[in-house]
Amino acid sequence: MVPQAITLPPSLAAARWSRRKTATVGVGPRRMYLSSSYSGGRGGGEVRRLAVVDNDFDHVVRFNSADFDLCDRVSVGLAGKADEMIFQAVVTNPNSPLYSTKLVLRKLTTMQAQRRGRRALQVLKRLARRQLMYDSYAMQVHGYVYLPNIGEPGSFTLVHGYHDSYSLRHWLQLSDWIPTLEATLDFDEEWVRRVGDDSVGGPVVTRQLRLTRILMRDLLIGVNYLHSHGLAHTDLRLENVHISPVDRHVKVGILGNAADFYDNNLDNTKDVNNERRQLMIAYDMRCVGLMMAQMVLRELINPKIFSRFKAFLAKRSDPSCLREFLIPMLAANSPSGNAGLQILDRNWGSGWNLLSMLLAIKPSKRIRCLDALRHPFLCGPRWCIGTSVDVLRWSLGSTMVRIAEEYIYRKDQEDRMAYFIELLEMFNLHPKQKNWLKLVPGKWRLLYSTGKHIGLTLRVAQPRVLIDNAYLTFTEISELDKLNLKLISDVSFKVISTLEWPHDKNGDPGSLCVSSQSTRFTSGQTVYVQGESKQYSLKSIDRKLSSRKWKSIGSKKELPTNLPVVRLNTDDIEISMNLGISSSNELAQRILREVRMQIPTEMFDISKLVCGTYIDSRLMILRGVNGFALLFTRSC
């Protein structure tokens, strides 16, 4: 939907703005008080109405309804709610410093909406100490109009600025939003240097990444400005964020839902206040993460796709698996590649890393504004950012996943994957047995094996079998016995009956299932060897770390002489195969032989999986009895 101004009939606009005759009230200089109360609420008792207005709001201007010339337009980009009516108006009072200025009148029709309006004015009083920051990163509120009525709530209207622009959601809904927004912001070389870039233009993916960095950095600066003043926004959405072409800043909307970190109604103990503060900051950061996902992946603006995205997070699925979850959904109808996925994959998957930290399940694990501003995804190529070990570990894992997806039969690819696997095993964050018992339950998809290529070979085989996916699933048997898990290896494939490979690779489905009712995890260590063994090569790690890129990491300490691992002891193996076609025993045996030839031996005989050498929330590396490594990614 393209944003536009809605024109109202003058009679309708005037009728909506009209007010009843008010009762007698006392009015003093900069003070207005009411002399009555009204009955309301579900209980039917007396409820005190707004007793004092100007005494609390002396930092803003109190307007009269006669100060404005009401326009017949209302903007659809100002996020009006059901209990709000929004009008454009021009100040006609020549004594006002805002004379001839176009403003927005936000009429609040219910008591709840009026509480939001008064709260916005209270927040402005706290933030006005740094007026320049407030004007740069928040929508300006100039004052209010209050018209009291006897016997019912009075009329309360916020008067705030209008920046002649759309909300961020409406910008993203434009088909040509990138060139339009670049022209609106007057993109030049000085402007792009704010994100460490030194060029203008370029491919669409580069331009969208540059815009995303600029918008996200401005948004994070504004949110951090609120947090530094003890406030949380609590209502960060695309509809509540605007882009001003005047000062070229992102501005958060009306702060009517802003909440204090410290609640006076609670016991003001240090622990309670710190916990409340962390939870409120974490909630804001989660909202920023949802907005970032919609900015980069514009498909998420579609309510149906976005609901599936939120359902994934509502199930407490690990956000580090978002790539595995979103690729089938977003890349299905995009043969040339999805621009948003390319943006998040750049710089060794730094975008996925930032998104996972913004949407982390535990509030204490979510990244803060200042740390997010220093994240590699939001820093341009000309900025020198110190890389942490966590980001380095993530980059190695992302690179491994990308190489495995390319699936090129080349020697240098095999060597590169072997190096990365050895490096990850050295940087293992969770080497202990108790860590594995927490992380390993779930479904894991096989990505790569150092011992055998997965899938087709150059052989001409009959029958022709095409491997789909191979999974390992660890399931807890009981809550009392955490050391024993049920292990299932599930390989799905298709049987193609034609003599030649058809263009359409559809065939009869089949599956191979290998299960063990008891797989026990124990602690152990594996010693590095110096010879020609294929198990672990200390020389290869030393050669990789001595390169220029890894020199600073390798020089911190000597290489370890052993590797912490967890042992896998598997018993009672059962094997079954299901075919979608009726076949003879001879054909079934040939199909089984072909499946075994195309998958690693450890996936068919899971007793040959002897140890695990690396695990985190999204990747796992298991080693077989021959020393070959199997790389898995968590499947959602």
XYZ file of C-alpha atoms in Angstrom:
636
model
C 0.000 0.000 0.000
C 1.447 3.351 -0.997
C 1.143 5.948 1.789
C -0.912 8.958 0.971
C -2.853 11.708 2.658
C -6.549 11.053 3.137
C -8.803 13.993 2.331
C -11.832 14.409 4.585
C -14.940 16.430 3.776
C -14.787 19.783 5.581
C -18.050 19.091 7.368
C -16.791 15.774 8.714
C -13.480 17.262 9.815
C -15.226 20.104 11.596
C -17.681 17.735 13.242
C -14.914 15.538 14.619
C -13.070 18.531 16.018
C -16.146 20.169 17.520
C -16.646 20.145 21.254
C -19.480 20.531 23.719
C -20.026 23.632 25.871
C -18.033 23.299 29.062
C -19.100 23.955 32.611
C -17.688 26.635 34.855
C -14.061 26.077 35.662
C -11.480 28.076 37.515
C -8.596 29.265 35.385
C -5.514 30.984 36.687
C -2.202 31.959 35.158
C -0.548 28.764 33.873
C -2.961 26.710 36.007
C -6.335 25.108 35.368
C -8.346 23.090 37.839
C -11.733 21.387 37.783
C -14.390 21.734 40.426
C -16.236 18.452 39.949
C -15.829 14.725 39.542
C -17.781 12.229 37.496
C -19.064 8.692 37.904
C -17.461 6.114 35.694
C -15.655 2.833 35.566
C -17.042 -0.642 35.994
C -17.641 -0.169 39.696
C -19.794 2.894 39.167
C -18.029 4.861 41.897
C -16.665 8.359 41.704
C -13.442 8.697 39.726
C -11.384 11.838 40.094
C -10.757 13.473 36.727
C -7.627 15.324 35.696
C -7.306 17.799 38.542
C -4.176 19.653 37.525
C -2.846 20.074 34.006
C -0.665 23.127 33.530
C 1.116 22.768 36.857
C 2.783 19.568 35.599
C 3.141 20.647 31.989
C 4.711 24.076 32.338
C 7.529 22.988 29.991
C 5.175 22.878 26.980
C 2.660 25.282 25.448
C -1.010 25.082 26.219
C -2.862 25.898 23.003
C -6.452 26.870 22.380
C -8.539 25.296 19.674
C -8.812 28.744 18.039
C -5.044 28.791 17.492
C -5.289 26.343 14.577
C -6.679 26.273 11.093
C -7.691 22.650 10.677
C -6.746 21.036 7.382
C -8.885 18.458 5.660
C -6.072 15.901 5.678
C -4.953 13.153 7.981
C -1.765 11.160 7.468
C -1.965 7.372 7.451
C 1.708 7.115 8.446
C 1.400 8.425 12.016
C 0.274 5.158 13.625
C -3.074 6.338 14.922
C -4.924 3.891 17.169
C -8.623 3.216 17.519
C -8.923 5.720 20.361
C -7.041 8.502 18.513
C -7.960 10.881 15.703
C -5.137 12.609 13.828
C -5.421 15.862 11.892
C -3.037 18.215 10.186
C -3.343 21.861 11.172
C -1.598 25.199 10.709
C -0.963 27.596 13.610
C -2.875 30.827 12.915
C -2.135 32.713 16.154
C 0.343 35.476 15.182
C 1.590 35.677 18.793
C 2.730 32.068 18.741
C 6.385 31.268 17.932
C 5.018 28.460 15.750
C 2.982 30.831 13.594
C 2.297 29.398 10.103
C 3.885 26.083 11.079
C 2.239 22.839 10.046
C 1.577 20.628 13.069
C -0.307 17.454 13.895
C -3.229 17.351 16.311
C -3.637 13.942 17.937
C -7.059 13.937 19.624
C -7.246 11.312 22.374
C -10.817 10.162 22.848
C -10.639 7.748 25.813
C -9.227 8.007 29.317
C -6.565 5.422 28.503
C -5.475 7.382 25.451
C -5.390 10.589 27.481
C -3.156 8.912 30.034
C -0.792 8.093 27.183
C -0.834 11.736 26.101
C -0.096 13.034 29.584
C 2.646 10.458 29.940
C 4.241 11.692 26.722
C 4.395 15.216 28.189
C 5.887 13.937 31.450
C 8.577 12.028 29.557
C 9.377 15.146 27.527
C 10.066 17.051 30.755
C 12.699 14.478 31.733
C 14.325 14.340 28.326
C 14.336 18.074 27.652
C 17.578 18.456 29.598
C 19.325 17.353 26.405
C 17.063 19.137 23.986
C 19.303 18.610 20.959
C 19.286 14.833 21.420
C 15.537 14.802 21.932
C 14.857 16.870 18.829
C 17.188 14.654 16.787
C 15.917 11.224 17.760
C 12.330 11.697 18.954
C 9.201 13.258 17.488
C 8.830 16.797 18.818
C 5.861 17.502 21.094
C 5.005 21.207 21.301
C 2.069 21.185 23.695
C -1.548 20.223 24.202
C -5.141 21.399 24.038
C -7.408 20.615 26.982
C -11.150 21.270 26.879
C -12.899 20.192 30.116
C -16.493 18.960 30.275
C -18.744 18.512 33.323
C -19.990 14.972 33.902
C -17.659 13.238 31.426
C -13.984 13.184 30.476
C -12.659 16.318 28.865
C -11.047 16.509 25.474
C -7.265 16.162 25.472
C -5.232 16.720 22.273
C -1.500 16.416 21.776
C 0.132 18.956 19.486
C 3.287 17.549 17.907
C 5.468 18.063 14.884
C 5.011 16.540 11.465
C 8.145 15.849 9.457
C 6.506 15.563 6.036
C 7.478 11.909 5.850
C 6.127 8.413 6.318
C 6.599 5.882 9.041
C 9.295 3.308 8.460
C 6.695 0.679 7.604
C 5.287 2.832 4.808
C 8.773 3.461 3.468
C 9.435 -0.260 3.265
C 6.125 -0.855 1.497
C 7.181 1.327 -1.427
C 8.298 -0.715 -4.427
C 11.218 1.682 -5.077
C 11.966 2.506 -1.458
C 15.770 2.366 -1.806
C 16.234 5.123 -4.457
C 13.347 7.150 -3.010
C 14.787 7.105 0.494
C 18.295 7.832 -0.799
C 16.945 10.880 -2.629
C 14.974 11.984 0.447
C 18.036 11.748 2.678
C 20.209 13.477 0.056
C 22.703 10.646 0.008
C 26.286 11.807 -0.560
C 29.776 10.685 0.386
C 29.790 12.663 3.613
C 26.560 10.974 4.657
C 27.703 7.395 4.008
C 30.887 7.940 6.022
C 28.661 7.763 9.098
C 28.658 3.995 8.669
C 32.286 3.652 7.649
C 31.611 3.457 3.909
C 33.337 5.536 1.250
C 31.154 5.113 -1.835
C 27.730 6.058 -3.144
C 25.585 3.771 -5.259
C 26.638 0.242 -6.115
C 24.612 -2.991 -6.327
C 21.162 -3.107 -4.796
C 22.319 -5.397 -1.991
C 25.123 -3.001 -1.045
C 22.803 0.012 -1.106
C 20.214 -1.744 1.054
C 22.903 -2.808 3.532
C 24.168 0.782 3.715
C 20.666 2.104 4.347
C 20.004 -0.567 6.965
C 23.174 0.384 8.811
C 22.252 4.069 8.833
C 18.675 3.464 10.007
C 19.677 0.908 12.647
C 22.440 3.092 14.052
C 20.116 6.086 14.361
C 17.452 3.919 15.972
C 19.898 2.442 18.483
C 21.229 5.899 19.392
C 17.679 7.095 20.061
C 16.774 4.030 22.141
C 20.018 4.304 24.109
C 19.156 7.963 24.771
C 15.939 6.792 26.442
C 17.658 4.020 28.403
C 20.303 6.427 29.705
C 17.484 8.503 31.221
C 15.916 5.551 33.026
C 13.128 5.016 30.485
C 12.078 2.167 28.221
C 10.025 2.856 25.109
C 8.012 -0.443 25.281
C 6.220 0.260 21.984
C 8.906 0.159 19.298
C 7.326 -0.781 15.977
C 7.812 0.172 12.354
C 4.694 2.331 12.617
C 6.185 4.322 15.512
C 9.452 5.202 13.792
C 9.705 8.072 11.301
C 12.421 9.404 9.030
C 12.780 13.172 8.832
C 14.117 14.582 5.548
C 14.882 17.856 7.336
C 17.673 16.697 9.656
C 17.932 13.183 8.136
C 17.445 11.364 11.424
C 15.310 8.434 12.509
C 12.810 9.559 15.130
C 10.870 7.362 17.520
C 7.209 8.184 17.831
C 5.159 9.607 20.676
C 6.529 8.381 24.019
C 3.137 7.819 25.587
C 3.917 4.230 26.601
C 7.384 4.935 27.991
C 7.948 3.234 31.347
C 10.341 3.961 34.191
C 12.967 1.443 35.150
C 12.137 1.960 38.809
C 8.559 1.513 39.942
C 7.689 3.499 43.062
C 4.984 0.984 43.949
C 7.557 -1.806 44.334
C 10.098 -2.303 47.058
C 13.010 -0.220 45.880
C 15.609 -2.815 46.650
C 18.680 -2.998 44.478
C 17.943 -6.500 43.176
C 14.347 -5.718 42.241
C 15.314 -2.528 40.440
C 18.151 -4.179 38.544
C 15.941 -7.053 37.462
C 13.180 -4.697 36.304
C 15.724 -2.569 34.441
C 17.225 -5.570 32.648
C 13.829 -6.921 31.634
C 12.654 -3.586 30.228
C 15.873 -2.980 28.293
C 15.716 -6.548 26.976
C 12.132 -6.013 25.807
C 13.128 -2.894 23.869
C 16.065 -4.730 22.297
C 13.781 -7.549 21.200
C 11.529 -4.978 19.498
C 14.602 -3.526 17.767
C 15.475 -7.032 16.578
C 12.014 -7.527 15.082
C 12.312 -4.180 13.296
C 15.766 -5.094 11.961
C 14.418 -8.388 10.619
C 11.635 -6.547 8.770
C 14.040 -3.925 7.406
C 16.415 -6.511 5.959
C 13.898 -9.207 5.023
C 11.075 -7.185 3.499
C 9.005 -10.370 3.073
C 8.374 -10.241 6.829
C 6.216 -7.154 6.325
C 3.614 -9.601 5.024
C 1.453 -10.332 8.124
C 1.191 -14.056 7.348
C 4.935 -14.581 7.018
C 5.614 -12.346 10.015
C 3.174 -14.364 12.132
C 5.124 -17.533 11.284
C 8.324 -15.719 12.205
C 6.915 -14.691 15.596
C 5.506 -18.183 16.153
C 9.038 -19.544 15.717
C 10.256 -17.204 18.472
C 7.210 -17.872 20.668
C 8.144 -21.569 20.774
C 11.420 -20.473 22.412
C 13.376 -21.757 19.432
C 16.976 -20.636 19.427
C 17.318 -17.490 17.233
C 20.746 -18.683 16.079
C 18.812 -21.180 13.928
C 16.887 -18.436 12.108
C 18.814 -18.967 8.885
C 17.913 -22.650 8.811
C 14.271 -21.709 9.435
C 13.962 -18.808 6.977
C 15.851 -20.041 3.906
C 13.168 -22.522 2.728
C 10.508 -19.873 3.257
C 12.219 -16.892 1.590
C 14.310 -18.494 -1.145
C 11.606 -20.765 -2.607
C 10.371 -18.223 -5.197
C 13.651 -16.379 -5.703
C 15.862 -18.193 -8.229
C 18.393 -15.337 -8.344
C 18.764 -15.201 -4.555
C 17.058 -13.188 -1.826
C 18.661 -9.772 -1.208
C 17.939 -9.874 2.510
C 19.551 -13.283 2.924
C 22.608 -12.040 1.036
C 22.872 -9.031 3.358
C 22.757 -11.186 6.491
C 25.241 -13.664 4.991
C 27.810 -10.961 4.261
C 30.857 -10.452 6.476
C 30.823 -14.077 7.613
C 27.204 -14.044 8.712
C 27.544 -11.064 11.057
C 23.945 -10.022 10.373
C 22.610 -13.354 11.630
C 24.813 -12.990 14.691
C 23.429 -9.548 15.577
C 19.863 -10.691 14.909
C 20.287 -13.734 17.157
C 21.656 -11.573 19.999
C 18.797 -9.079 19.687
C 16.211 -11.882 19.775
C 17.926 -14.135 22.338
C 15.555 -16.252 24.409
C 16.978 -15.203 27.778
C 16.663 -11.446 28.415
C 20.057 -11.403 30.111
C 21.697 -12.647 26.882
C 20.342 -9.879 24.634
C 22.801 -7.332 23.365
C 22.616 -3.713 24.593
C 22.515 -0.594 22.429
C 26.160 0.444 22.847
C 27.427 -3.063 22.136
C 25.136 -3.321 19.098
C 26.546 -0.045 17.736
C 30.015 -1.633 17.857
C 28.873 -4.847 16.189
C 30.609 -5.681 12.866
C 27.292 -5.788 10.999
C 26.607 -2.103 11.732
C 30.168 -0.944 11.077
C 31.386 -0.225 7.564
C 34.458 -1.729 5.922
C 36.692 1.260 6.789
C 36.028 1.014 10.526
C 38.453 -1.040 12.614
C 36.410 -3.108 15.049
C 38.012 -5.442 17.572
C 36.644 -8.936 16.955
C 35.714 -10.951 20.019
C 36.238 -14.691 20.275
C 32.465 -15.214 20.161
C 32.155 -13.322 16.873
C 35.188 -15.166 15.540
C 33.629 -18.501 16.451
C 30.392 -17.454 14.759
C 32.268 -16.360 11.631
C 34.053 -19.704 11.375
C 30.760 -21.562 11.693
C 29.023 -19.372 9.116
C 31.881 -19.831 6.668
C 31.734 -23.591 7.088
C 28.005 -23.607 6.408
C 28.420 -21.524 3.246
C 31.226 -23.733 1.921
C 29.187 -26.864 2.631
C 26.215 -25.366 0.755
C 28.331 -24.661 -2.323
C 29.321 -28.332 -2.387
C 32.156 -28.179 -4.917
C 34.228 -31.329 -5.468
C 37.626 -29.697 -5.056
C 40.658 -30.549 -2.993
C 41.119 -27.016 -1.654
C 37.544 -27.055 -0.377
C 38.186 -30.253 1.551
C 41.351 -28.822 3.100
C 39.605 -25.592 4.012
C 36.740 -27.415 5.716
C 39.215 -29.597 7.643
C 41.044 -26.465 8.887
C 37.830 -24.762 9.982
C 36.635 -27.866 11.814
C 39.938 -28.103 13.699
C 39.775 -24.405 14.614
C 36.227 -24.725 15.905
C 37.249 -27.690 18.038
C 39.940 -25.511 19.612
C 37.454 -22.688 20.293
C 34.859 -25.029 21.782
C 32.742 -23.033 24.219
C 30.993 -26.064 25.721
C 33.523 -28.901 26.139
C 32.087 -30.377 29.329
C 29.636 -33.227 29.573
C 26.966 -31.174 31.358
C 26.975 -28.597 28.537
C 26.362 -31.285 25.928
C 23.460 -32.741 27.880
C 21.798 -29.308 27.758
C 22.503 -28.513 24.098
C 22.448 -31.818 22.243
C 18.718 -32.774 22.572
C 16.955 -31.908 19.326
C 17.168 -32.563 15.615
C 20.432 -32.007 13.708
C 20.888 -31.982 9.926
C 24.080 -33.364 8.395
C 25.943 -30.725 6.385
C 29.360 -32.163 5.668
C 31.604 -35.140 6.290
C 35.374 -35.124 5.959
C 35.327 -38.841 5.170
C 32.795 -39.052 2.349
C 30.914 -36.709 0.034
C 27.201 -36.802 0.679
C 24.959 -37.513 -2.310
C 25.665 -38.221 -5.947
C 28.924 -39.445 -7.404
C 30.174 -39.879 -10.962
C 29.194 -43.545 -10.968
C 26.432 -44.890 -13.173
C 24.373 -46.825 -10.687
C 21.131 -48.721 -10.834
C 18.763 -47.976 -9.294
C 19.342 -44.230 -9.233
C 18.965 -42.902 -5.684
C 18.920 -39.199 -4.755
C 19.609 -38.342 -1.088
C 17.390 -35.584 0.348
C 18.448 -35.005 3.959
C 20.172 -36.894 6.733
C 19.283 -36.142 10.359
C 20.442 -37.130 13.827
C 17.851 -36.752 16.587
C 18.702 -36.918 20.291
C 15.746 -37.365 22.646
C 15.691 -37.465 26.438
C 14.443 -40.797 27.731
C 13.466 -39.619 31.205
C 13.978 -36.631 33.470
C 15.663 -38.775 36.094
C 18.379 -40.162 33.829
C 19.952 -37.255 31.949
C 23.024 -39.168 30.802
C 21.154 -41.605 28.554
C 19.524 -40.320 25.357
C 17.681 -41.978 22.518
C 19.530 -41.543 19.194
C 17.885 -41.836 15.762
C 19.593 -41.498 12.368
C 17.023 -40.715 9.684
C 17.974 -40.523 5.988
C 15.341 -39.573 3.394
C 15.866 -40.267 -0.309
C 14.140 -40.652 -3.672
C 14.303 -43.639 -6.004
C 14.220 -42.697 -9.707
C 13.278 -45.608 -11.900
C 14.360 -44.146 -15.272
C 17.635 -45.219 -16.912
C 18.841 -41.616 -17.369
C 18.709 -38.749 -14.886
C 15.507 -36.778 -15.650
C 15.396 -32.992 -15.569
C 12.727 -33.184 -12.872
C 14.265 -35.134 -9.999
C 10.975 -36.325 -8.529
C 10.861 -39.983 -7.632
C 9.417 -42.513 -5.226
C 10.159 -41.518 -1.612
C 12.001 -43.691 0.826
C 13.667 -43.475 4.216
C 16.310 -45.297 6.196
C 16.061 -45.244 9.997
C 18.772 -46.385 12.399
C 17.933 -46.050 16.090
C 19.491 -46.759 19.448
C 17.395 -46.826 22.595
C 20.354 -45.926 24.821
C 23.243 -43.588 24.014
C 25.326 -42.568 26.999
C 27.533 -39.479 27.231
C 30.748 -39.576 29.274
C 33.678 -37.183 29.569
C 37.032 -37.802 27.925
C 40.013 -36.396 26.076
C 41.664 -37.083 22.752
C 45.395 -36.500 22.338
C 46.679 -34.706 19.248
C 48.981 -36.821 17.088
C 51.965 -35.700 15.022
C 52.087 -38.485 12.456
C 50.135 -39.133 9.311
C 46.976 -40.110 11.178
C 43.765 -38.638 9.834
C 42.277 -38.160 13.287
C 43.738 -34.826 14.403
C 46.642 -32.983 12.808
C 48.525 -30.527 15.006
C 50.568 -29.444 11.976
C 47.509 -28.315 10.059
C 46.269 -26.218 12.979
C 49.702 -24.703 13.504
C 49.961 -23.828 9.813
C 46.524 -22.166 9.865
C 47.165 -20.148 13.027
C 50.587 -18.966 11.839
C 48.968 -17.149 8.928
C 48.518 -13.389 9.135
C 44.797 -13.540 9.802
C 44.985 -15.869 12.824
C 48.372 -14.840 14.185
C 46.969 -12.749 17.039
C 44.742 -15.593 18.149
C 47.395 -18.279 18.024
C 49.999 -16.236 19.876
C 47.948 -15.941 23.041
C 48.860 -19.412 24.305
C 50.485 -22.592 23.182
C 48.503 -25.108 21.226
C 46.847 -27.734 23.446
C 48.207 -31.245 23.541
C 44.762 -32.769 24.008
C 41.180 -32.046 23.083
C 38.274 -32.240 25.576
C 35.530 -34.421 24.140
C 32.426 -36.309 25.206
C 32.290 -40.020 24.530
C 29.277 -41.636 22.901
C 28.485 -45.223 23.937
C 25.676 -46.631 21.814
C 23.862 -49.955 22.334
C 20.903 -51.885 20.876
C 20.880 -50.657 17.282
C 17.797 -51.230 15.109
C 17.691 -50.632 11.343
C 14.578 -50.218 9.185
C 13.899 -48.968 5.655
C 10.623 -47.770 4.166
C 9.955 -47.543 0.422
C 7.098 -45.778 -1.292
C 6.939 -48.494 -3.957
C 6.465 -52.218 -3.900
C 9.781 -53.916 -4.573
C 11.413 -57.292 -4.421
C 14.042 -58.206 -1.850
C 16.739 -57.946 -4.485
C 15.702 -54.391 -5.474
C 15.437 -53.336 -1.820
C 18.966 -54.608 -1.147
C 20.319 -52.711 -4.146
C 18.604 -49.528 -2.963
C 20.039 -50.013 0.520
C 23.529 -50.546 -0.901
C 23.254 -47.352 -2.951
C 22.026 -45.323 0.040
C 24.916 -46.626 2.174
C 27.380 -45.677 -0.556
C 26.117 -42.061 -0.680
C 25.990 -41.356 3.066
C 28.799 -41.440 5.645
C 29.304 -44.792 7.312
C 28.579 -43.280 10.731
C 25.025 -42.374 9.681
C 24.275 -46.026 8.882
C 26.180 -47.561 11.798
C 25.784 -45.001 14.587
C 27.898 -47.138 16.925
C 30.919 -45.785 14.996
C 30.228 -42.276 16.369
C 32.698 -42.304 19.239
C 32.992 -38.685 20.446
C 31.726 -35.134 20.125
C 34.281 -32.349 19.785
C 32.231 -29.164 19.313
C 28.719 -27.977 20.066
C 26.868 -24.683 20.366
C 23.278 -23.656 19.817
C 23.460 -24.110 16.027
C 26.451 -26.351 15.109
C 27.739 -29.752 16.245
C 30.821 -31.764 15.250
C 31.005 -35.507 15.899
C 33.976 -37.728 15.146
C 33.836 -41.364 14.079
C 36.072 -44.276 14.929
C 38.214 -43.526 11.841
C 38.793 -39.912 12.924
C 36.518 -38.397 10.267
C 34.413 -35.408 11.334
C 30.686 -34.940 10.685
C 29.337 -31.383 10.752
C 25.695 -30.884 11.772
C 23.451 -27.823 11.982
C 20.429 -27.657 14.256
C 17.180 -28.134 12.388
C 14.063 -26.225 13.429
